[in-house]
Short mmCIF file of C-alpha atoms and ligand atoms in Angstrom, two decimals:
data_model
loop_
_atom_site.label_atom_id
_atom_site.label_comp_id
_atom_site.label_asym_id
_atom_site.label_seq_id
_atom_site.Cartn_x
_atom_site.Cartn_y
_atom_site.Cartn_z
CA MET A 1 302.85 55.32 163.45
CA ASN A 2 299.24 56.02 163.23
CA ILE A 3 299.22 57.83 159.80
CA SER A 4 295.86 59.39 160.61
CA ALA A 5 297.77 61.53 163.02
CA LEU A 6 299.36 63.23 159.97
CA LYS A 7 296.72 65.76 159.14
CA PRO A 8 297.12 69.15 157.44
CA PHE A 9 297.02 72.00 159.98
CA ARG A 10 296.27 75.68 159.92
CA ILE A 11 298.07 78.90 160.76
CA GLY A 12 295.01 81.17 160.71
CA ASP A 13 293.64 81.14 157.16
CA ILE A 14 296.68 79.33 155.77
CA GLU A 15 296.39 75.60 155.39
CA ILE A 16 299.71 73.65 155.59
CA ASP A 17 299.47 70.29 154.01
CA PHE A 18 302.00 68.39 156.09
CA PRO A 19 302.57 68.74 159.91
CA VAL A 20 306.37 68.75 160.01
CA VAL A 21 307.93 72.18 159.55
CA LEU A 22 311.27 73.97 159.62
CA ALA A 23 311.76 75.70 163.05
CA PRO A 24 313.49 79.12 163.24
CA LEU A 25 317.24 78.70 163.26
CA ALA A 26 319.56 81.66 163.83
CA GLY A 27 322.38 81.52 161.26
CA TYR A 28 320.74 78.72 159.28
CA SER A 29 317.05 79.19 158.33
CA ASP A 30 317.89 81.84 155.73
CA LEU A 31 316.34 81.99 152.27
CA PRO A 32 318.77 79.69 150.50
CA TYR A 33 318.34 76.92 153.22
CA ARG A 34 314.59 77.35 153.26
CA ARG A 35 314.43 76.91 149.53
CA LEU A 36 316.40 73.71 149.77
CA CYS A 37 314.28 72.37 152.61
CA ARG A 38 311.08 73.25 150.75
CA ARG A 39 312.16 71.48 147.64
CA LEU A 40 312.86 68.41 149.85
CA GLY A 41 309.44 68.49 151.41
CA ALA A 42 309.28 71.28 154.10
CA PRO A 43 305.71 72.76 153.81
CA TYR A 44 306.30 75.80 156.08
CA CYS A 45 309.38 77.61 157.25
CA THR A 46 310.25 80.40 159.70
CA THR A 47 313.20 82.82 159.39
CA GLU A 48 315.75 83.25 162.14
CA MET A 49 314.75 85.83 164.80
CA MET A 50 315.24 89.39 163.58
CA LEU A 51 315.68 92.22 166.02
CA ASP A 52 312.67 94.52 165.75
CA ARG A 53 314.55 97.82 165.44
CA CYS A 54 317.01 96.37 162.90
CA VAL A 55 314.52 95.19 160.24
CA ALA A 56 314.41 98.57 158.59
CA ILE A 57 318.17 98.85 158.26
CA GLN A 58 319.23 98.71 154.56
CA SER A 59 322.59 97.07 155.01
CA ARG A 60 323.30 94.05 152.80
CA GLN A 61 323.49 91.72 155.89
CA GLN A 62 320.06 92.96 157.11
CA MET A 63 318.53 92.71 153.65
CA ALA A 64 319.72 89.17 153.42
CA LEU A 65 318.05 88.27 156.71
CA ILE A 66 314.80 89.75 155.52
CA ALA A 67 314.90 88.23 152.07
CA THR A 68 312.10 86.05 150.77
CA ASP A 69 310.92 85.11 147.26
CA GLU A 70 308.13 83.68 145.23
CA ASP A 71 309.24 80.11 145.87
CA ASP A 72 309.38 80.70 149.69
CA HIS A 73 305.79 80.51 150.83
CA PRO A 74 304.14 80.19 153.24
CA VAL A 75 306.88 81.73 155.35
CA ALA A 76 306.87 83.31 158.78
CA GLY A 77 309.16 86.16 159.69
CA GLN A 78 310.16 85.92 163.34
CA LEU A 79 310.72 89.08 165.43
CA ILE A 80 312.37 89.56 168.75
CA GLY A 81 312.03 92.66 170.95
CA ASN A 82 310.28 94.05 174.00
CA ASP A 83 308.60 97.22 173.05
CA PRO A 84 305.08 96.79 171.65
CA ALA A 85 305.22 99.80 169.37
CA VAL A 86 308.65 98.88 167.92
CA MET A 87 307.50 95.33 167.41
CA ALA A 88 304.34 96.46 165.72
CA GLU A 89 306.31 98.77 163.28
CA ALA A 90 308.71 95.89 162.49
CA ALA A 91 305.78 93.53 161.86
CA ARG A 92 304.26 96.00 159.41
CA LEU A 93 307.52 96.09 157.53
CA LEU A 94 307.70 92.30 157.34
CA ALA A 95 304.18 92.10 156.12
CA ASP A 96 305.12 94.70 153.43
CA LYS A 97 308.02 92.54 152.40
CA GLY A 98 305.68 89.65 151.80
CA PHE A 99 305.92 87.47 154.92
CA ASP A 100 302.73 85.48 155.27
CA VAL A 101 302.89 85.12 159.05
CA ILE A 102 304.57 87.16 161.82
CA ASP A 103 306.02 84.99 164.68
CA LEU A 104 307.02 86.55 167.96
CA ASN A 105 309.97 85.15 169.86
CA PHE A 106 309.33 84.82 173.53
CA ALA A 107 311.68 81.87 173.89
CA CYS A 108 315.34 82.68 173.04
CA PRO A 109 317.60 81.82 175.99
CA VAL A 110 320.90 83.32 174.84
CA ASN A 111 322.64 85.66 177.31
CA LYS A 112 322.45 88.72 175.06
CA ALA A 113 318.68 88.37 174.67
CA MET A 114 318.28 87.79 178.39
CA ARG A 115 320.36 90.86 179.35
CA ARG A 116 318.41 93.01 176.95
CA LYS A 117 315.10 91.65 178.35
CA ARG A 118 313.96 90.02 175.08
CA GLY A 119 313.06 86.60 173.88
CA GLY A 120 312.92 84.05 176.73
CA PHE A 121 313.16 86.82 179.29
CA LEU A 122 309.43 87.53 178.44
CA MET A 123 308.51 84.16 179.81
CA SER A 124 309.03 85.98 183.20
CA LYS A 125 306.83 88.95 182.03
CA PRO A 126 303.85 87.23 180.41
CA HIS A 127 301.63 90.32 180.49
CA LEU A 128 304.17 92.35 178.55
CA ALA A 129 304.34 89.47 176.01
CA VAL A 130 300.65 89.59 175.67
CA GLU A 131 300.70 93.38 175.19
CA ILE A 132 303.34 92.92 172.48
CA THR A 133 301.18 90.30 170.74
CA ARG A 134 298.15 92.57 170.86
CA ALA A 135 300.08 95.50 169.40
CA VAL A 136 301.36 93.33 166.51
CA VAL A 137 297.95 91.65 165.82
CA GLU A 138 296.48 95.21 165.55
CA ALA A 139 299.33 96.33 163.24
CA VAL A 140 299.18 93.69 160.50
CA ASP A 141 296.53 92.06 158.31
CA ARG A 142 297.98 88.52 158.52
CA PRO A 143 298.30 85.77 161.04
CA VAL A 144 300.42 86.36 164.10
CA THR A 145 301.92 83.46 166.03
CA ILE A 146 304.13 83.15 169.13
CA LYS A 147 307.06 81.00 170.18
CA VAL A 148 307.32 80.19 173.84
CA ARG A 149 309.02 77.88 176.33
CA GLN A 150 307.43 75.77 179.02
CA ARG A 151 308.62 78.00 181.86
CA PHE A 152 311.20 80.67 182.68
CA ALA A 153 313.25 79.15 185.59
CA ASP A 154 313.50 75.38 186.25
CA ASP A 155 311.63 75.66 189.52
CA ASP A 156 308.87 77.99 188.22
CA SER A 157 305.35 76.65 187.91
CA GLU A 158 303.82 76.52 184.44
CA GLU A 159 301.55 79.46 185.32
CA ASN A 160 303.25 82.00 183.05
CA PHE A 161 303.00 79.72 180.14
CA TRP A 162 299.25 79.65 180.54
CA ILE A 163 298.96 83.40 181.20
CA LEU A 164 300.97 84.09 178.10
CA ALA A 165 299.31 81.44 175.83
CA GLU A 166 295.77 82.31 176.91
CA GLY A 167 296.45 86.03 176.81
CA ALA A 168 298.03 85.86 173.31
CA ARG A 169 295.10 83.78 172.00
CA GLN A 170 292.65 86.35 173.28
CA ALA A 171 294.77 89.13 171.74
CA GLY A 172 294.28 87.44 168.35
CA ALA A 173 297.42 85.23 167.90
CA VAL A 174 296.47 82.12 165.87
CA ALA A 175 299.08 79.56 166.92
CA VAL A 176 301.78 78.86 169.43
CA THR A 177 305.04 77.01 169.03
CA VAL A 178 306.07 75.42 172.38
CA HIS A 179 309.70 74.50 172.97
CA ALA A 180 309.20 72.07 175.83
CA ARG A 181 312.07 73.21 178.03
CA SER A 182 312.57 76.02 180.46
CA VAL A 183 314.47 79.11 179.36
CA ALA A 184 317.06 78.36 182.02
CA GLN A 185 317.56 74.91 180.51
CA LYS A 186 318.64 76.35 177.12
CA TYR A 187 319.09 73.11 175.18
CA GLN A 188 320.00 70.86 178.02
CA GLY A 189 318.11 67.79 179.26
CA VAL A 190 315.25 66.14 177.54
CA ALA A 191 312.36 68.10 176.04
CA ASP A 192 309.14 67.40 178.14
CA TRP A 193 306.77 65.89 175.61
CA ASP A 194 304.27 65.29 178.45
CA PHE A 195 304.01 69.04 178.70
CA LEU A 196 303.34 69.33 175.01
CA LYS A 197 300.47 66.94 175.45
CA ARG A 198 299.08 68.96 178.33
CA ALA A 199 299.58 72.20 176.34
CA LYS A 200 297.62 70.83 173.39
CA ALA A 201 294.91 69.46 175.68
CA GLY A 202 294.53 72.80 177.39
CA LEU A 203 294.52 74.76 174.05
CA ALA A 204 292.55 72.26 172.14
CA ASP A 205 290.87 74.67 169.69
CA TRP A 206 294.16 76.43 168.93
CA THR A 207 297.10 75.51 166.67
CA VAL A 208 299.87 74.14 168.85
CA ILE A 209 303.23 73.28 167.34
CA GLY A 210 305.62 71.21 169.34
CA SER A 211 309.37 71.84 169.46
CA GLY A 212 312.14 69.85 171.11
CA ASP A 213 314.11 66.80 170.34
CA CYS A 214 312.86 65.92 166.89
CA LEU A 215 316.40 64.97 165.99
CA ARG A 216 315.54 61.98 163.65
CA PRO A 217 312.68 61.79 161.17
CA GLN A 218 311.05 59.10 163.35
CA ASP A 219 311.09 61.55 166.32
CA ALA A 220 308.78 63.94 164.50
CA LEU A 221 306.31 61.24 163.90
CA ALA A 222 306.58 60.09 167.56
CA MET A 223 305.99 63.64 168.80
CA LEU A 224 302.84 64.02 166.74
CA GLU A 225 301.56 60.68 167.81
CA GLN A 226 302.47 60.92 171.59
CA THR A 227 301.50 64.54 172.20
CA GLY A 228 298.61 65.29 169.77
CA VAL A 229 300.18 68.63 168.76
CA ASP A 230 299.07 69.90 165.38
CA ALA A 231 302.58 70.03 163.89
CA ALA A 232 306.21 69.31 164.88
CA ALA A 233 308.85 71.97 164.26
CA VAL A 234 312.39 70.56 163.53
CA ALA A 235 315.54 72.47 164.27
CA ARG A 236 318.83 70.65 165.03
CA GLY A 237 317.77 67.55 163.13
CA VAL A 238 317.71 69.56 159.89
CA LEU A 239 321.09 71.07 160.25
CA GLY A 240 323.12 69.44 157.49
CA ASN A 241 320.13 67.32 156.51
CA PRO A 242 317.64 69.21 154.37
CA TRP A 243 316.51 65.78 153.26
CA PHE A 244 314.90 65.38 156.73
CA PHE A 245 311.38 66.35 155.40
CA ARG A 246 311.52 63.84 152.58
CA GLN A 247 312.64 61.16 155.02
CA VAL A 248 309.67 61.88 157.31
CA ARG A 249 307.32 61.65 154.27
CA ASP A 250 309.06 58.29 153.31
CA LEU A 251 308.40 56.91 156.74
CA THR A 252 304.72 57.88 156.57
CA GLU A 253 304.40 55.96 153.34
CA GLY A 254 305.95 52.91 154.84
CA ASN A 255 309.28 53.31 152.96
CA GLN A 256 312.85 53.54 154.21
CA PRO A 257 314.01 57.11 154.74
CA TYR A 258 315.72 58.43 151.62
CA GLN A 259 319.49 58.50 151.83
CA PRO A 260 321.11 60.92 149.32
CA SER A 261 324.22 59.74 147.48
CA LEU A 262 327.46 61.65 147.80
CA ILE A 263 326.91 62.82 144.27
CA GLU A 264 323.58 64.33 145.28
CA GLN A 265 325.04 65.92 148.39
CA ARG A 266 327.73 67.48 146.26
CA GLU A 267 325.18 69.02 143.89
CA LEU A 268 322.99 70.31 146.65
CA MET A 269 326.06 71.87 148.39
CA LEU A 270 327.20 73.51 145.14
CA GLU A 271 323.73 74.96 144.61
CA HIS A 272 323.52 76.19 148.19
CA PHE A 273 326.92 77.84 147.91
CA ASP A 274 325.86 79.53 144.66
CA MET A 275 322.66 80.89 146.33
CA ALA A 276 324.68 82.18 149.33
CA MET A 277 327.15 83.93 147.04
CA LYS A 278 324.23 85.78 145.39
CA LEU A 279 322.59 86.71 148.66
CA TYR A 280 325.59 87.67 150.78
CA SER A 281 328.62 89.53 149.75
CA PRO A 282 331.01 87.20 147.90
CA ARG A 283 333.58 88.16 150.47
CA LYS A 284 331.34 86.99 153.45
CA ALA A 285 329.63 84.00 151.84
CA PRO A 286 332.52 81.44 152.08
CA ALA A 287 332.94 81.98 155.88
CA PHE A 288 329.12 81.89 156.25
CA MET A 289 328.91 78.61 154.26
CA ARG A 290 331.68 77.06 156.35
CA LYS A 291 329.30 76.31 159.22
CA PHE A 292 326.85 74.73 156.81
CA GLY A 293 329.70 72.50 155.45
CA ILE A 294 330.56 71.45 158.91
CA LYS A 295 326.89 70.35 159.41
CA TYR A 296 326.73 68.63 155.98
CA SER A 297 329.87 66.67 156.88
CA ARG A 298 327.72 64.55 159.28
CA MET A 299 326.24 62.80 156.30
CA HIS A 300 329.51 61.72 154.82
CA PRO A 301 330.95 58.26 155.71
CA GLN A 302 334.11 60.07 156.94
CA PRO A 303 332.55 62.82 159.02
CA LYS A 304 335.51 63.97 161.04
CA ARG A 305 337.76 64.29 157.99
CA ILE A 306 335.26 66.25 156.00
CA ARG A 307 334.48 68.44 159.01
CA MET A 308 338.16 69.38 159.25
CA ALA A 309 338.28 70.09 155.56
CA PHE A 310 335.32 72.41 155.75
CA VAL A 311 336.67 74.23 158.79
CA GLY A 312 339.53 75.50 156.57
CA VAL A 313 337.19 77.09 153.91
CA LYS A 314 337.95 80.75 153.41
CA CYS A 315 337.09 81.34 149.68
CA PRO A 316 334.98 79.80 146.88
CA GLU A 317 338.06 77.88 145.64
CA ASP A 318 338.41 76.16 149.07
CA TRP A 319 334.75 75.11 149.04
CA GLN A 320 335.12 73.70 145.53
CA LYS A 321 338.25 71.88 146.57
CA VAL A 322 336.52 70.08 149.57
CA LEU A 323 333.74 68.90 147.20
CA ASP A 324 336.17 67.81 144.48
CA GLU A 325 338.26 65.86 146.93
CA TYR A 326 335.57 64.10 148.94
CA TYR A 327 332.35 64.09 146.90
CA PRO A 328 332.27 62.31 143.53
CA LYS A 329 330.90 64.04 140.35
CA ARG A 330 327.98 62.65 138.40
C1 FMN B 1 321.47 76.98 166.04
C2 FMN B 1 320.06 77.23 166.55
C3 FMN B 1 319.54 78.49 166.33
C4 FMN B 1 318.21 78.74 166.73
N1 FMN B 1 317.65 79.96 166.47
C5 FMN B 1 316.34 80.18 166.88
C6 FMN B 1 315.75 81.40 166.53
O1 FMN B 1 316.29 82.26 165.83
N2 FMN B 1 314.39 81.57 166.94
C7 FMN B 1 313.70 80.69 167.71
O2 FMN B 1 312.61 80.87 168.10
N3 FMN B 1 314.30 79.46 168.10
C8 FMN B 1 315.60 79.26 167.67
N4 FMN B 1 316.21 78.00 167.95
C9 FMN B 1 315.37 77.06 168.72
C10 FMN B 1 314.77 76.00 167.83
O3 FMN B 1 313.87 76.71 166.87
C11 FMN B 1 314.04 74.87 168.54
O4 FMN B 1 313.00 75.38 169.31
C12 FMN B 1 315.02 74.15 169.53
O5 FMN B 1 316.27 73.96 168.91
C13 FMN B 1 314.44 72.79 169.85
O6 FMN B 1 314.23 72.00 168.79
P1 FMN B 1 315.19 70.82 168.29
O7 FMN B 1 315.40 69.87 169.43
O8 FMN B 1 314.49 70.19 167.12
O9 FMN B 1 316.53 71.39 168.02
C14 FMN B 1 317.48 77.76 167.54
C15 FMN B 1 318.12 76.56 167.81
C16 FMN B 1 319.38 76.27 167.33
C17 FMN B 1 319.95 74.94 167.61
#
């Protein structure tokens, strides 16, 4: 790895000291997990997508989605929607809540988003996406960024990408995250890193963040080196491994990637559970944490067994029991 490729980068007026960041992850990149990732080296994090017209709802679940704190900066709040005025109003609310950056999702491929003409659907309507971007830029006093895919359908040209990216830049967006797959592809196939290289070359004086297939710490470095993007956003590789960022930093210093002991994994999972119990209702937190436990099980030497144990978690006592049985105490 050419270490000089590891430069700080900028999101508008915010300088980020390390170019490997936490991607938005529905169901995962919440305040507790962002806190853990930051402590382990993530310099910048994005929330999961939040539906524009729901951000004002005062339910406990919605308040948890929108939660941020002093130790959670710089942080981007991601919005999904298709009405410029509603997106602008939601962006104002996120800014009031303390989000440093507003990120707009034009990339989500899930069926519900597509049916409701949001997220990745807007890759087929780039002019509307630009209009939304302009409305949000005008509404808030902080950087606005966009998240896009390479194209909408597999056999589309890349024209819509360029219309959207160039239009959003002219409208005042300061950065783009590019998931190098079509919307139709969802998560299948290999991310097209050649496209990331072309995207960065074509948007040379803009901040371009690459996304797709940084599954291991060395992949993030390879993406930076091979494509020239300003930063790499990591999603699936961080699920169950918040140490990912520390491991990337180790590699850049010529060290072996840090491997947390089972004792350390136990302590982190206890802390994570505790944070979730405070943020979500104690009734909902155990089921919510179950999916994290399933991801954490990958780092255990007996992954299948631990996975099955976490699948059965229904209450705080169950969570504690899995840890007591399979993870040693200090
Ligand atoms: C479970 C999961 C949830 C995701 N949620 C979001 C989301 O809320 N917003 C978004 O822009 N992308 C979301 N993504 C896409 C990721 O941010 C990322 O672009 C994609 O997974 C490719 O990166 P990877 O190969 O590192 O996983 C999600 C991906 C996964 C796997």
